[in-house]
Each structure stands twice: as structure tokens, then as C-alpha cells.
Short mmCIF file of C-alpha atoms in Angstrom, two decimals:
data_model
loop_
_atom_site.label_atom_id
_atom_site.label_comp_id
_atom_site.label_asym_id
_atom_site.label_seq_id
_atom_site.Cartn_x
_atom_site.Cartn_y
_atom_site.Cartn_z
CA UNK M 1 0.35 117.28 -26.96
CA UNK M 2 -2.39 115.81 -29.10
CA UNK M 3 -3.21 112.21 -28.42
CA UNK M 4 -5.56 109.64 -29.86
CA UNK M 5 -8.91 109.18 -28.12
CA UNK M 6 -10.66 105.84 -28.03
CA UNK M 7 -14.45 105.62 -27.98
CA UNK M 8 -15.76 102.32 -26.68
CA UNK M 9 -19.14 103.59 -25.56
CA UNK M 10 -22.04 103.82 -27.93
CA UNK M 11 -24.07 106.94 -28.40
CA UNK M 12 -23.87 110.08 -30.44
CA UNK M 13 -20.70 112.00 -31.11
CA UNK M 14 -21.28 115.60 -31.97
CA UNK M 15 -19.85 119.02 -32.25
CA UNK M 16 -20.97 121.03 -29.27
CA UNK M 17 -19.73 124.56 -28.50
CA UNK M 18 -16.86 124.05 -30.94
CA UNK M 19 -15.60 121.03 -29.12
CA UNK M 20 -16.45 117.35 -29.21
CA UNK M 21 -19.06 115.77 -27.00
CA UNK M 22 -20.12 112.17 -26.64
CA UNK M 23 -23.71 111.64 -25.60
CA UNK M 24 -23.54 108.22 -24.09
CA UNK M 25 -26.12 105.53 -24.64
CA UNK M 26 -27.08 103.18 -21.87
CA UNK M 27 -28.67 100.27 -23.72
CA UNK M 28 -27.08 97.20 -25.24
CA UNK M 29 -26.15 97.59 -28.91
CA UNK M 30 -27.15 94.94 -31.43
CA UNK M 31 -24.77 93.45 -34.01
CA UNK M 32 -24.36 95.44 -37.22
CA UNK M 33 -25.49 92.46 -39.28
CA UNK M 34 -28.57 91.62 -37.21
CA UNK M 35 -31.25 90.58 -39.78
CA UNK M 36 -33.88 92.76 -38.12
CA UNK M 37 -31.60 95.78 -38.16
CA UNK M 38 -32.93 98.68 -40.20
CA UNK M 39 -29.75 100.72 -40.05
CA UNK M 40 -31.10 102.94 -37.34
CA UNK M 41 -29.23 103.41 -34.06
CA UNK M 42 -29.81 100.34 -31.89
CA UNK M 43 -29.27 102.45 -28.79
CA UNK M 44 -30.52 105.90 -27.91
CA UNK M 45 -28.22 108.52 -26.43
CA UNK M 46 -29.93 108.92 -23.09
CA UNK M 47 -26.89 108.71 -20.87
CA UNK M 48 -24.46 111.33 -19.71
CA UNK M 49 -23.12 113.98 -22.04
CA UNK M 50 -19.37 113.97 -21.99
CA UNK M 51 -17.62 116.91 -23.66
CA UNK M 52 -13.89 116.51 -24.22
CA UNK M 53 -11.25 118.99 -25.39
CA UNK M 54 -10.94 118.93 -29.18
CA UNK M 55 -7.57 120.67 -29.10
CA UNK M 56 -5.99 117.64 -27.48
CA UNK M 57 -7.46 115.10 -29.90
CA UNK M 58 -5.01 113.71 -32.42
CA UNK M 59 -7.34 111.09 -33.86
CA UNK M 60 -10.45 109.14 -32.92
CA UNK M 61 -10.79 105.38 -32.70
CA UNK M 62 -14.45 104.48 -32.73
CA UNK M 63 -15.19 100.99 -31.41
CA UNK M 64 -18.72 101.64 -30.18
CA UNK M 65 -21.85 102.24 -32.19
CA UNK M 66 -21.69 105.96 -32.67
CA UNK M 67 -24.03 108.24 -34.57
CA UNK M 68 -22.43 111.07 -36.48
CA UNK M 69 -23.69 113.74 -38.81
CA UNK M 70 -22.21 115.97 -41.51
CA UNK M 71 -21.69 118.78 -39.02
CA UNK M 72 -19.34 116.54 -37.11
CA UNK M 73 -17.57 115.41 -40.28
CA UNK M 74 -17.05 119.03 -41.29
CA UNK M 75 -15.75 119.85 -37.85
CA UNK M 76 -13.33 116.92 -37.78
CA UNK M 77 -12.16 117.95 -41.23
CA UNK M 78 -11.50 121.50 -40.12
CA UNK M 79 -9.61 120.26 -37.09
CA UNK M 80 -7.64 117.74 -39.14
CA UNK M 81 -8.70 114.81 -36.98
CA UNK M 82 -8.83 111.42 -38.73
CA UNK M 83 -11.39 108.96 -37.37
CA UNK M 84 -10.98 105.19 -37.59
CA UNK M 85 -14.06 103.01 -37.44
CA UNK M 86 -14.34 99.43 -36.27
CA UNK M 87 -17.40 97.23 -36.64
CA UNK M 88 -19.27 95.19 -34.05
CA UNK M 89 -16.69 92.39 -34.22
CA UNK M 90 -13.72 94.74 -33.96
CA UNK M 91 -12.86 94.60 -37.65
CA UNK M 92 -11.30 97.75 -39.01
CA UNK M 93 -13.81 99.10 -41.50
CA UNK M 94 -13.06 102.66 -42.52
CA UNK M 95 -11.18 105.85 -42.01
CA UNK M 96 -12.66 109.29 -42.18
CA UNK M 97 -9.69 111.02 -43.68
CA UNK M 98 -9.72 114.82 -43.52
CA UNK M 99 -8.78 116.91 -46.50
CA UNK M 100 -5.03 116.77 -47.02
CA UNK M 101 -3.43 119.79 -45.46
CA UNK M 102 0.23 118.91 -45.94
CA UNK M 103 0.29 118.91 -49.69
CA UNK M 104 3.39 118.83 -51.78
CA UNK M 105 3.00 118.43 -55.51
CA UNK M 106 6.67 117.78 -55.97
CA UNK M 107 6.67 114.91 -53.51
CA UNK M 108 3.55 113.42 -55.05
CA UNK M 109 5.15 113.44 -58.48
CA UNK M 110 8.31 111.92 -57.07
CA UNK M 111 6.35 109.25 -55.28
CA UNK M 112 4.50 108.29 -58.46
CA UNK M 113 7.75 108.34 -60.40
CA UNK M 114 9.28 105.84 -58.00
CA UNK M 115 6.25 103.65 -58.35
CA UNK M 116 6.26 103.75 -62.14
CA UNK M 117 9.91 102.86 -62.55
CA UNK M 118 10.24 99.11 -61.85
CA UNK M 119 13.85 99.54 -60.81
CA UNK M 120 13.18 102.33 -58.33
CA UNK M 121 10.09 100.62 -56.99
CA UNK M 122 12.01 97.41 -56.38
CA UNK M 123 14.64 99.23 -54.37
CA UNK M 124 12.00 100.54 -51.98
CA UNK M 125 10.00 97.32 -51.83
CA UNK M 126 13.16 95.42 -51.03
CA UNK M 127 14.01 97.86 -48.27
CA UNK M 128 10.61 97.29 -46.66
CA UNK M 129 10.90 93.52 -46.78
CA UNK M 130 14.50 93.60 -45.66
CA UNK M 131 13.77 95.61 -42.55
CA UNK M 132 10.63 93.59 -41.79
CA UNK M 133 12.75 90.44 -41.87
CA UNK M 134 15.45 92.03 -39.79
CA UNK M 135 12.94 92.97 -37.12
CA UNK M 136 11.43 89.50 -37.16
CA UNK M 137 14.90 88.13 -36.67
CA UNK M 138 15.37 90.41 -33.70
CA UNK M 139 12.21 89.09 -32.08
CA UNK M 140 13.29 85.48 -32.67
CA UNK M 141 16.75 86.17 -31.31
CA UNK M 142 15.23 87.60 -28.18
CA UNK M 143 13.44 84.36 -27.40
CA UNK M 144 15.97 81.86 -28.70
CA UNK M 145 18.27 81.83 -25.63
CA UNK M 146 15.27 81.19 -23.38
CA UNK M 147 14.46 77.91 -25.06
CA UNK M 148 16.13 74.59 -24.65
CA UNK M 149 16.65 71.25 -26.41
CA UNK M 150 14.72 70.52 -29.56
CA UNK M 151 12.89 73.81 -29.47
CA UNK M 152 16.10 75.76 -29.56
CA UNK M 153 17.38 73.69 -32.47
CA UNK M 154 14.21 74.28 -34.48
CA UNK M 155 14.43 77.99 -33.83
CA UNK M 156 18.11 77.93 -34.72
CA UNK M 157 17.27 76.30 -38.02
CA UNK M 158 14.49 78.80 -38.73
CA UNK M 159 16.90 81.60 -37.96
CA UNK M 160 19.42 80.26 -40.45
CA UNK M 161 16.73 79.95 -43.12
CA UNK M 162 15.61 83.46 -42.42
CA UNK M 163 19.13 84.78 -42.69
CA UNK M 164 19.66 82.98 -45.96
CA UNK M 165 16.46 84.42 -47.38
CA UNK M 166 17.39 87.86 -46.18
CA UNK M 167 20.83 87.64 -47.77
CA UNK M 168 19.22 86.52 -51.02
CA UNK M 169 16.92 89.56 -51.13
CA UNK M 170 19.20 91.65 -53.38
CA UNK M 171 18.80 88.91 -56.01
CA UNK M 172 15.02 89.19 -56.15
CA UNK M 173 13.95 90.75 -59.41
CA UNK M 174 10.25 91.41 -59.03
CA UNK M 175 7.66 92.36 -56.47
CA UNK M 176 5.70 89.05 -56.40
CA UNK M 177 8.89 87.16 -55.48
CA UNK M 178 9.53 89.65 -52.71
CA UNK M 179 6.01 89.18 -51.40
CA UNK M 180 6.48 85.43 -51.57
CA UNK M 181 9.71 85.57 -49.59
CA UNK M 182 8.05 87.76 -47.01
CA UNK M 183 5.02 85.50 -46.78
CA UNK M 184 7.11 82.35 -46.48
CA UNK M 185 9.17 83.75 -43.66
CA UNK M 186 6.18 85.06 -41.81
CA UNK M 187 4.61 81.64 -42.10
CA UNK M 188 7.70 79.99 -40.66
CA UNK M 189 7.92 82.62 -38.01
CA UNK M 190 4.33 82.07 -36.88
CA UNK M 191 5.08 78.38 -36.55
CA UNK M 192 7.69 79.23 -33.93
CA UNK M 193 5.20 81.12 -31.83
CA UNK M 194 4.10 78.18 -29.69
CA UNK M 195 7.70 77.86 -28.51
CA UNK M 196 7.95 81.54 -27.67
CA UNK M 197 4.64 81.58 -25.87
CA UNK M 198 5.47 78.59 -23.71
CA UNK M 199 3.39 75.54 -22.83
CA UNK M 200 1.19 77.38 -20.33
CA UNK M 201 -0.07 79.86 -22.86
CA UNK M 202 -0.34 77.30 -25.65
CA UNK M 203 -2.54 75.13 -23.45
CA UNK M 204 -4.95 78.04 -23.21
CA UNK M 205 -4.49 79.34 -26.74
CA UNK M 206 -3.67 76.64 -29.29
CA UNK M 207 -2.04 78.09 -32.38
CA UNK M 208 -0.71 76.37 -35.44
CA UNK M 209 -1.27 78.58 -38.39
CA UNK M 210 -2.14 82.05 -39.43
CA UNK M 211 -5.67 82.36 -40.80
CA UNK M 212 -7.61 85.42 -41.71
CA UNK M 213 -11.08 86.29 -42.93
CA UNK M 214 -12.31 85.22 -40.50
CA UNK M 215 -9.64 84.61 -37.88
CA UNK M 216 -10.06 80.97 -36.83
CA UNK M 217 -8.88 81.11 -33.25
CA UNK M 218 -7.92 83.47 -30.45
CA UNK M 219 -4.37 84.12 -31.55
CA UNK M 220 -5.39 84.78 -35.12
CA UNK M 221 -8.01 87.21 -33.88
CA UNK M 222 -5.39 88.96 -31.81
CA UNK M 223 -2.95 89.19 -34.71
CA UNK M 224 -5.65 90.59 -36.99
CA UNK M 225 -6.73 93.16 -34.45
CA UNK M 226 -3.15 94.14 -33.62
CA UNK M 227 -2.27 94.51 -37.28
CA UNK M 228 -5.24 96.75 -37.88
CA UNK M 229 -4.17 98.96 -34.98
CA UNK M 230 -0.67 99.12 -36.42
CA UNK M 231 -2.05 99.97 -39.83
CA UNK M 232 -4.10 102.89 -38.55
CA UNK M 233 -1.25 104.18 -36.41
CA UNK M 234 1.02 104.28 -39.44
CA UNK M 235 -1.72 105.94 -41.46
CA UNK M 236 -2.08 108.58 -38.77
CA UNK M 237 1.59 109.40 -39.08
CA UNK M 238 1.53 109.43 -42.88
CA UNK M 239 -1.31 111.91 -42.64
CA UNK M 240 1.01 114.30 -40.83
CA UNK M 241 3.45 114.24 -43.73
CA UNK M 242 3.01 115.12 -47.40
CA UNK M 243 3.19 111.49 -48.51
CA UNK M 244 0.30 110.14 -50.52
CA UNK M 245 -0.98 107.12 -48.59
CA UNK M 246 -2.48 105.45 -51.65
CA UNK M 247 0.71 105.12 -53.67
CA UNK M 248 2.69 102.18 -52.33
CA UNK M 249 5.72 100.24 -53.45
CA UNK M 250 5.60 96.76 -51.99
CA UNK M 251 1.85 96.39 -51.99
CA UNK M 252 0.01 97.20 -55.16
CA UNK M 253 -1.48 100.69 -54.88
CA UNK M 254 -5.07 99.57 -54.95
CA UNK M 255 -8.31 101.41 -54.68
CA UNK M 256 -10.24 101.73 -51.46
CA UNK M 257 -7.27 101.35 -49.20
CA UNK M 258 -4.17 103.18 -48.12
CA UNK M 259 -1.49 100.82 -49.39
CA UNK M 260 1.49 102.88 -48.25
CA UNK M 261 0.37 102.33 -44.69
CA UNK M 262 0.50 98.59 -45.36
CA UNK M 263 4.09 98.90 -46.63
CA UNK M 264 5.28 100.75 -43.58
CA UNK M 265 3.21 98.69 -41.15
CA UNK M 266 5.11 95.63 -42.40
CA UNK M 267 8.27 97.09 -40.89
CA UNK M 268 6.75 97.83 -37.51
CA UNK M 269 4.54 94.80 -36.96
CA UNK M 270 7.22 92.59 -35.36
CA UNK M 271 8.24 95.35 -33.00
CA UNK M 272 4.83 96.68 -32.05
CA UNK M 273 2.18 94.02 -32.66
CA UNK M 274 3.99 90.74 -32.14
CA UNK M 275 5.73 91.78 -28.97
CA UNK M 276 2.49 93.20 -27.64
CA UNK M 277 0.77 89.86 -28.18
CA UNK M 278 3.53 87.94 -26.41
CA UNK M 279 3.35 90.32 -23.52
CA UNK M 280 -0.43 90.27 -23.16
CA UNK M 281 -0.61 86.47 -23.30
CA UNK M 282 2.40 85.68 -21.17
CA UNK M 283 1.29 87.96 -18.37
CA UNK M 284 -2.21 86.47 -18.70
CA UNK M 285 -3.72 89.91 -19.08
CA UNK M 286 -5.77 88.34 -21.82
CA UNK M 287 -7.55 85.08 -21.06
CA UNK M 288 -9.84 82.90 -23.20
CA UNK M 289 -12.85 84.71 -21.74
CA UNK M 290 -11.84 87.83 -23.66
CA UNK M 291 -12.72 86.13 -26.93
CA UNK M 292 -16.02 85.30 -28.55
CA UNK M 293 -16.99 82.97 -31.38
CA UNK M 294 -19.25 84.34 -34.09
CA UNK M 295 -20.02 83.27 -37.62
CA UNK M 296 -17.31 80.65 -37.77
CA UNK M 297 -14.67 83.09 -36.63
CA UNK M 298 -13.15 84.20 -33.38
CA UNK M 299 -13.12 87.78 -32.21
CA UNK M 300 -12.00 89.83 -29.27
CA UNK M 301 -14.77 90.78 -26.89
CA UNK M 302 -15.26 94.39 -25.98
CA UNK M 303 -13.43 93.97 -22.69
CA UNK M 304 -10.58 92.25 -24.55
CA UNK M 305 -10.41 95.05 -27.08
CA UNK M 306 -10.18 97.58 -24.29
CA UNK M 307 -7.21 95.78 -22.79
CA UNK M 308 -5.41 95.51 -26.10
CA UNK M 309 -6.03 99.12 -27.07
CA UNK M 310 -5.00 100.40 -23.64
CA UNK M 311 -1.79 98.44 -23.86
CA UNK M 312 -1.21 99.56 -27.42
CA UNK M 313 -1.58 103.21 -26.49
CA UNK M 314 0.90 102.83 -23.67
CA UNK M 315 3.35 100.98 -25.88
CA UNK M 316 3.35 103.73 -28.50
CA UNK M 317 4.41 106.30 -25.96
CA UNK M 318 7.29 104.20 -24.69
CA UNK M 319 10.63 105.68 -25.62
CA UNK M 320 14.01 104.38 -26.71
CA UNK M 321 17.30 106.20 -27.01
CA UNK M 322 17.75 107.10 -30.66
CA UNK M 323 21.24 106.39 -31.87
CA UNK M 324 21.85 109.22 -34.28
CA UNK M 325 19.49 111.83 -32.93
CA UNK M 326 20.93 111.33 -29.51
CA UNK M 327 17.67 111.71 -27.66
CA UNK M 328 14.79 109.59 -26.56
CA UNK M 329 12.02 109.06 -29.06
CA UNK M 330 8.72 107.25 -28.64
CA UNK M 331 7.73 104.26 -30.78
CA UNK M 332 5.08 106.43 -32.37
CA UNK M 333 7.69 109.01 -33.27
CA UNK M 334 9.81 106.29 -34.86
CA UNK M 335 7.02 105.72 -37.35
CA UNK M 336 6.96 109.40 -38.24
CA UNK M 337 10.73 109.41 -38.65
CA UNK M 338 10.34 106.48 -41.01
CA UNK M 339 7.96 108.58 -43.11
CA UNK M 340 10.49 111.40 -43.23
CA UNK M 341 13.21 108.98 -44.30
CA UNK M 342 10.99 107.86 -47.13
CA UNK M 343 10.31 111.46 -48.14
CA UNK M 344 14.01 112.14 -48.26
CA UNK M 345 14.62 109.12 -50.43
CA UNK M 346 11.85 110.10 -52.83
CA UNK M 347 12.92 113.71 -53.20
CA UNK M 348 16.64 113.25 -53.31
CA UNK M 349 17.63 110.51 -55.76
CA UNK M 350 21.37 111.06 -55.46
CA UNK M 351 21.49 111.16 -51.69
CA UNK M 352 21.59 108.23 -49.32
CA UNK M 353 19.18 105.45 -50.22
CA UNK M 354 16.26 104.67 -47.94
CA UNK M 355 17.16 102.09 -45.40
CA UNK M 356 14.28 100.57 -43.53
CA UNK M 357 14.02 100.77 -39.80
CA UNK M 358 16.10 98.22 -37.91
CA UNK M 359 15.52 97.55 -34.25
CA UNK M 360 18.73 98.28 -32.44
CA UNK M 361 17.81 96.96 -29.03
CA UNK L 1 4.10 117.17 -20.70
CA UNK L 2 3.21 120.50 -19.05
CA UNK L 3 0.18 120.33 -16.81
CA UNK L 4 -2.12 123.25 -16.35
CA UNK L 5 -4.85 124.32 -13.97
CA UNK L 6 -6.97 127.27 -14.97
CA UNK L 7 -9.40 129.21 -12.81
CA UNK L 8 -11.55 132.11 -13.91
CA UNK L 9 -13.70 134.61 -12.15
CA UNK L 10 -15.84 136.55 -14.60
CA UNK L 11 -19.11 138.39 -14.70
CA UNK L 12 -22.10 136.08 -14.87
CA UNK L 13 -22.79 137.24 -18.44
CA UNK L 14 -19.52 135.80 -19.66
CA UNK L 15 -19.30 132.50 -17.77
CA UNK L 16 -20.94 130.69 -20.67
CA UNK L 17 -18.41 132.05 -23.14
CA UNK L 18 -15.54 131.12 -20.87
CA UNK L 19 -16.87 127.62 -20.31
CA UNK L 20 -17.16 127.03 -24.05
CA UNK L 21 -13.65 128.30 -24.68
CA UNK L 22 -11.98 126.35 -21.91
CA UNK L 23 -13.78 123.15 -22.76
CA UNK L 24 -12.03 123.11 -26.11
CA UNK L 25 -8.65 122.90 -24.44
CA UNK L 26 -9.06 121.49 -20.95
CA UNK L 27 -11.22 119.22 -18.86
CA UNK L 28 -13.87 120.70 -16.67
CA UNK L 29 -13.28 120.03 -12.98
CA UNK L 30 -15.72 122.29 -11.17
CA UNK L 31 -17.54 125.54 -11.90
CA UNK L 32 -14.88 127.78 -13.48
CA UNK L 33 -12.05 125.33 -12.78
CA UNK L 34 -10.25 123.34 -15.50
CA UNK L 35 -7.23 121.11 -15.77
CA UNK L 36 -5.30 119.20 -18.40
CA UNK L 37 -2.16 118.75 -20.46
CA UNK L 38 -1.37 121.40 -23.03
CA UNK L 39 1.70 122.18 -25.06
CA UNK L 40 3.16 125.65 -24.48
CA UNK L 41 1.75 126.75 -27.85
CA UNK L 42 -1.73 125.52 -27.05
CA UNK L 43 -1.60 127.27 -23.70
CA UNK L 44 -0.60 130.51 -25.41
CA UNK L 45 -3.55 130.16 -27.79
CA UNK L 46 -5.94 129.60 -24.93
CA UNK L 47 -4.58 132.58 -23.04
CA UNK L 48 -4.92 134.86 -26.02
CA UNK L 49 -8.46 133.77 -26.71
CA UNK L 50 -9.40 134.16 -23.06
CA UNK L 51 -7.83 137.60 -22.92
CA UNK L 52 -10.07 138.83 -25.73
CA UNK L 53 -13.18 137.83 -23.77
CA UNK L 54 -12.19 139.57 -20.54
CA UNK L 55 -13.91 142.81 -19.51
CA UNK L 56 -14.25 144.99 -16.41
CA UNK L 57 -13.35 143.03 -13.31
CA UNK L 58 -12.92 139.64 -14.98
CA UNK L 59 -9.83 137.59 -14.34
CA UNK L 60 -8.28 134.25 -15.22
CA UNK L 61 -5.45 132.53 -13.37
CA UNK L 62 -3.30 129.80 -14.91
CA UNK L 63 -1.17 127.53 -12.79
CA UNK L 64 1.41 125.70 -14.77
CA UNK L 65 3.39 122.67 -13.71
CA UNK L 66 6.33 121.42 -15.65
CA UNK L 67 5.06 117.86 -15.54
CA UNK L 68 1.99 116.03 -14.39
CA UNK L 69 4.23 113.97 -12.12
CA UNK L 70 4.47 116.94 -9.79
CA UNK L 71 0.76 116.98 -9.18
CA UNK L 72 -0.79 115.20 -6.30
CA UNK L 73 -4.50 115.43 -6.76
CA UNK L 74 -6.83 114.84 -3.88
CA UNK L 75 -10.55 115.09 -4.40
CA UNK L 76 -13.10 114.99 -1.60
CA UNK L 77 -16.79 114.48 -2.09
CA UNK L 78 -18.08 114.29 -5.64
CA UNK L 79 -15.40 114.30 -8.33
CA UNK L 80 -16.94 114.39 -11.78
CA UNK L 81 -13.66 114.85 -13.64
CA UNK L 82 -12.95 112.26 -16.30
CA UNK L 83 -9.72 112.90 -18.17
CA UNK L 84 -9.47 109.45 -19.67
CA UNK L 85 -8.92 109.14 -23.41
CA UNK L 86 -10.79 105.84 -23.29
CA UNK L 87 -14.42 106.81 -23.40
#
């Protein structure tokens, strides 16, 4: 089966004998925004050449400083391998998205039609928010019984608020309100995190509020990095379907980004990203030394990124028993199934309406 | 996930061709020995492509295991194999 490959080393990635090969570099890379940088490779590929089987590559995650050329781009395009690039600080910067191979004009028209009709668009946007909130609730409910005293009461109260907001969703009439509801709940939810993480972890990683651009502390850095992994994973699955990743329903279909991936990622973040963060911090797999401060922000170090990505990869292949399909499916597969559900909703207006993914465990 | 070990013995003139072909699908272990996970369809592809290259007294042997869990791999001396997806 094809699987994602993660490139942490720097060097040159190239097509060699119709397969992929990474010529490793041995030196230390310099930051992308180094004032003396002329845009040339800061390391030379003088290390070992490492060919790896292209037929088993599903996608490439490039965290190192890697040189590529058009021959490689052409090759990746032919093989249908998307590549995701991250900068020196671990920020997601770009996707090399191969020519669409799974095209369906009918679906594209349907997708645009659902976007253009405010009523239809609202139905979908609401479904995304609804299932995102449901999954957040699931995460909270998991931790609630483990708390005691005041903490439990606060969580209880937050849970009630969340439920009230979720019940009021059908009354929302426009997208900005939906976004506001979602944002408010996420905000409240993040404020509960110190309780979930426990005093030990909070002593090491203080956290009070979600901040981006740049992430202000370790936890914010972790959330940002986790979300970007989630986003690319969803995009990878969308790429395998005929959906157009730029036409979204909850987020505004903007330029320069794949908004549909943002919509779907919203649903899976609580399940995949948030639980991963709790796990990594509670087991102390990540410690403060895995973070670095740069330019007024906080970022994961390379070693930290490796840990997170390794864990992420493992998590995606974990399976759960699917209720209606009556077989075990991996978390990654769940995302693909979500895409198919969306396709069905878009193509078949009289059939069952799209219902976002709800965690059932 | 099916696990596969492939071994070929071909005329010197064709070792290069074989190496290039097998590297696309599997990880190189030693001269003319490869291993890796492949789906049944991928394995079929590889076998067909290899079959085209064969001439005279050439031969390829595929060992297939139903799952990698059934493999116990012991390497003595130098083991250059790196099957990690984290490069």
C-alpha cells in the first residue's frame, strides 16, 4: 500500500532510474530568512545517496531543505504524488499538487452550485460545524470524569454551554454567525485544556489562550503544527477523489489555498490533533527542550517535529470498528469516507443529507 | 500488508536493468536481493515487468508472506537496508 514519506534530511531530491532518490547533505542548514542568504542551497549534497521505491510513495512531506528541479516535478506529477513543503520553522508553506487525475465535471458543477446557493451552502457549513462541535464534546466528555471539584464543575458548565450552542445551530442563518459560534466554542474549549493536561504538564507548558502568527508558546506551536498536518492529510484524501479542493462551504473559497481541506479538517481536528497533543504531553514524549524561540514566536525543533510526525503517522493508521461498514477502518480512511459522503450529498440532492462525522467511541 | 522478498539471478548484462526496476518497488537489501511491502496488484506489475526483461538462463524468485508480522529478520555483519519512511 502507498504511504506518505517524510523527508527531514536536507539535500537534493531527484528522479533517478525512474524512482526517487535523496542525496543527503551533511552540513548544517541556515534559516530560510537569513539576511546573507542568496537563495542558493545552504548545504551541498555530499552525503549518502538514498534511493527509495516510488511505487510505495503516497505523498511527500518535506521538512528539510531540499533542492528539486523540473524533472522531479514532472516525475511527481506523472506519478500523482503530492508534495507538502514546510519552512525552516516548521510552518506549512506550499503544496505541489499534481495535475488532477480524478476529474468529474458533473461533480464540479454540483459543488459550485451548492456553494452559490446560500441555502444549500448553509446546510453543508452547518453540518461541518455541528460535527466539529460534537467531536469537541466527545473529547471533553472523555476527560470530565477524571477531574474533581471546581475543575469538574467548570468543565460541566462549559459542556452545557457547548450543548446549548450546538442545539441552537439550526437557527443560524448565515456563515459568519456559524464561524463565530465555532470560534467561541473553540476558545472556551482551549481554556479547559489546562485542566485536561493536569498540573504536571501545565507547570512545564503554561497555556492560557490560543494565539497564532506567530504561535506565542509551546502549546500554541504544537496546535499550529498539528493543524497543518491535519490540513495536508485531508488534502491528500481530497486529491484521491473528484472533489475540487478550492471550493469550500464553511470557509470562503479563497485564492491560494485549498479551503475545502480547511472545512473537513475542522471535523477531524478534535479527534486527530487535540488528542495527539494530550497524548504527547501527558506521556512526556515532548518536553520543553523540543521547542525553540525565534522572532517573537515559539516553534518545534527538528527533533520535536520528528516525534510529532512519527506519532501522527502511527495515529492515522490506527483502526476503529466502523459501525455500518462492519469492518475496521483506519483514521486516514475515515477522512476519505468523509469525502465520499460529501460527494454523495453534492450529486444526489434528494437522497440523504450529508451528516458530518461523529466520533462513536 | 503482504511482505515480499525478491531474489534474481540474471546475466551480468541485465543486472543494471533489474536493479533499476526493482528499486522502483522494493528496498535494496544486498546485490540482487530486495524486500518490502507491496499490494497484490503492485506485485503483479513488478512480476510482469521483470518477466519482460528475462532472457536465456535468467530467473527471479519471489517469496511472499501474508504479513510482515511473520517475518523475523536477522542480519549479521553490515546491514545497509533502510526501509524507514522517515528520511
